[in-house]
Amino acid sequence: MSLIKKILFVFFILLPISNIFVQNAYANFIASGDTLSTSNYEIRTFNVSSEEGLPRDVAFSNDGKKMFVVGEAGRDVNEYTLSTAFNVSTAVFIDSFSVATEDTNPMSLKFNNDGSKMFIGGRQNDKVYEYSLSINFDVSSATHTGNSIDVSAKILKNLFGLAFNNDGTMMYVTDGRAKGGSSESVHQYSLNISFDFSGGANFIRSADLEALHDTGASEREPYGMAFNQDGTRMFLIGTLGNDVNQYTLSEGFNISTASFDGGVNRSSNPNGIAFSPSGLKMFIVGTDHDQVKEHHLPCPFNLFAGKCPPITENKDRTGIAMAQIEIAKRTIDQSTDTTLNRLKWIRRNKDKQNLTNLNIDFNFNNQRLASLTEVARTSAAKKKKKDKDKNRDIFYWSEGSIAIGRVGDTSISSTKEINTNRITVGADRFIDNKALRGLAFSVGRNNVDVGNMGSKVDADSYNLTYYRTSPMKDNEKFVDTIIGVGRFHSDILTVLDGNALTANRRGDQIFGTIKIKDEIKGDKFTLIPSGRLDIGHTLLDDYTEVGVGGISVEKQHVRTKNLRASLAAVEDISNDKYTIKRHGKIEYRADIDRSSDFKYKYKGGSETFSDTLHVGALHNISGELGIDIVFPENYSIFIIYERDQAIDYGHTDNLYIAVGYLPSKDTEYAFTLNGSENLMSKLEVKKDIKGFDLIFNLNDDLTNIGDAREAYIELNKVF
């Protein structure tokens, strides 16, 4: 059977085995002035009248499992638990906390990032009050710190809305048009200490809301206020215009750069507004039936066609997009590295490579036993002579690898935890005494967990690789070449505010590597400098997410182009029984093609986005330590640990374990058995020698010729 036929046979055998690795509501964009109707936006409601008759503002814990409503009737903050994150219909009242001591007209409610602080804006005194929570997002543990910020100097009518920027260094309040006043405004203050009023606040600027509206009319009582994640979008809601007003800020959290996008009518008496972290859910609370109303938006933090933000505003979304690129690159790297590991091992142990050397010898003083061994010796000699001329013996090998990596949180992407498992089987043979070529097939599973809300990408990959190594000069300088093709299938899960968006995506790959290396040999020590070029191309299919707020992604090209320089060292520490080589390497890699264009549309929208995503780092340093062991039976194993560190990006830890069979060239005999004149009782020896089964059996005392005793030697070839 030819080499190619054998590889294809292995492929089809392993393919089935590899399997072991192996409610939607959409809203259309609406135009300015349209009603936010139940038919296209309003999904769920929750009545709070049992706890509060004048609800003014609403807030949520980070995980969406708690909801808080502040109101003037009870003068308290009411806490609810949600069995399903950000699903108001699952809310259950838990407890309340009175703020009447500080202000009898609480209007607004906000928390710091971890829920250890709560802030209440009150219109009785036009102050913002600070509370400390001993248990995060548990209002029963709240205590007033004694600190407050007096904003009455800028308030014309009443303090209504309250908001902070992401790091708590900026505070924003709204007030309405007073009797005889000219406008309604948003006021911006800086805090000397983040989310801490003890250091005081400084007035920065005000924004005249009326001046931002083309019609000259705006919401005269902007009760509620909210920003998107990066502060480039601001929302105000109030009871006179009954509108949700959307503004775009050209500079994040700088209200002087705001421009008016439009307003959406909201029936009657909306007071407070909040968004889920993803911006795909908007919550409005008001005195209209004392309800918290949940709305699903067609794209994050946006109400109007042509105003959708890119996915890069959401770290988990961006992390999912980047994970797909990283998997494509990683699949190529691991297929290539596995094959190169094989070639490096061949060179480290090339003095052991010879399948045709089938020497068997038996040494017995007993004449009867000695005569029996002649048959086996003659048979082995014939086999050796027959195969010596062919030099077409095939070496079989396998390798398993485990990779664990982590890419930390960045300005645009959540943390990614990486886990990769791969199994490779291969076969190769020497073309002559120096050159070798072969084929390898690998099956892999890549798992990337993005963020901490359950988003992930799981990919199964299949790769077929042809490889060759040839000497350039004096059997010390070599060139390794690799050409491979592959395919992988990804299952994509994006979790936004507890809602799952799912998709499947396929990718096809072609890649190649050329590596030139030199061997500088000492007695027991060898230095191996090398240079390497990797080129690859992955074509990812288009896909559409299933779920609320999903996107449709176009076909995507991911290119691989790496330049590497490395220095390896090998030390021979063999003993009489085992061939042992320990080795290490340090390598610099320049990833000179890290970008890929991610093109997509929001479902229901017409605008196409193209985000250029940069994955990984330009400069990368890796180090590896490993050991080779060839056992007396010429079975071999090697283990390699590798740390790949991307500068200022993240790292990956790789563990490679490979086994193989490697007959010995430099031993005179593959198997030797010695006996004596006095072999007593029963002795049985069974041995697998280079594809031969040898059985040697003695029963009782062979020195007593007169008794019925037996001795036999059996040599069988296993096919």
PDB file of C-alpha atoms in Angstrom, residues 11 137 148 161 191 262 322 409 477 510 626 643 712:
ATOM      1  CA  PHE A  11      -8.086   9.815   7.603  1.00  0.00           C
ATOM      2  CA  PHE A 137     -25.966  46.116  45.398  1.00  0.00           C
ATOM      3  CA  SER A 148     -23.261  65.401  49.400  1.00  0.00           C
ATOM      4  CA  GLY A 161     -31.605  63.572  36.277  1.00  0.00           C
ATOM      5  CA  LEU A 191     -15.081  65.004  41.101  1.00  0.00           C
ATOM      6  CA  GLY A 262     -34.268  63.033  17.403  1.00  0.00           C
ATOM      7  CA  MET A 322     -11.368  38.822  17.459  1.00  0.00           C
ATOM      8  CA  ASP A 409      -8.876  42.902  28.971  1.00  0.00           C
ATOM      9  CA  LYS A 477      22.354  22.809   7.025  1.00  0.00           C
ATOM     10  CA  ILE A 510      -4.187  27.002   2.931  1.00  0.00           C
ATOM     11  CA  GLY A 626      11.735  19.610  26.102  1.00  0.00           C
ATOM     12  CA  ARG A 643       5.407  29.739  26.528  1.00  0.00           C
ATOM     13  CA  TYR A 712      10.772 -24.705  20.755  1.00  0.00           C
TER      14      TYR A 712
END
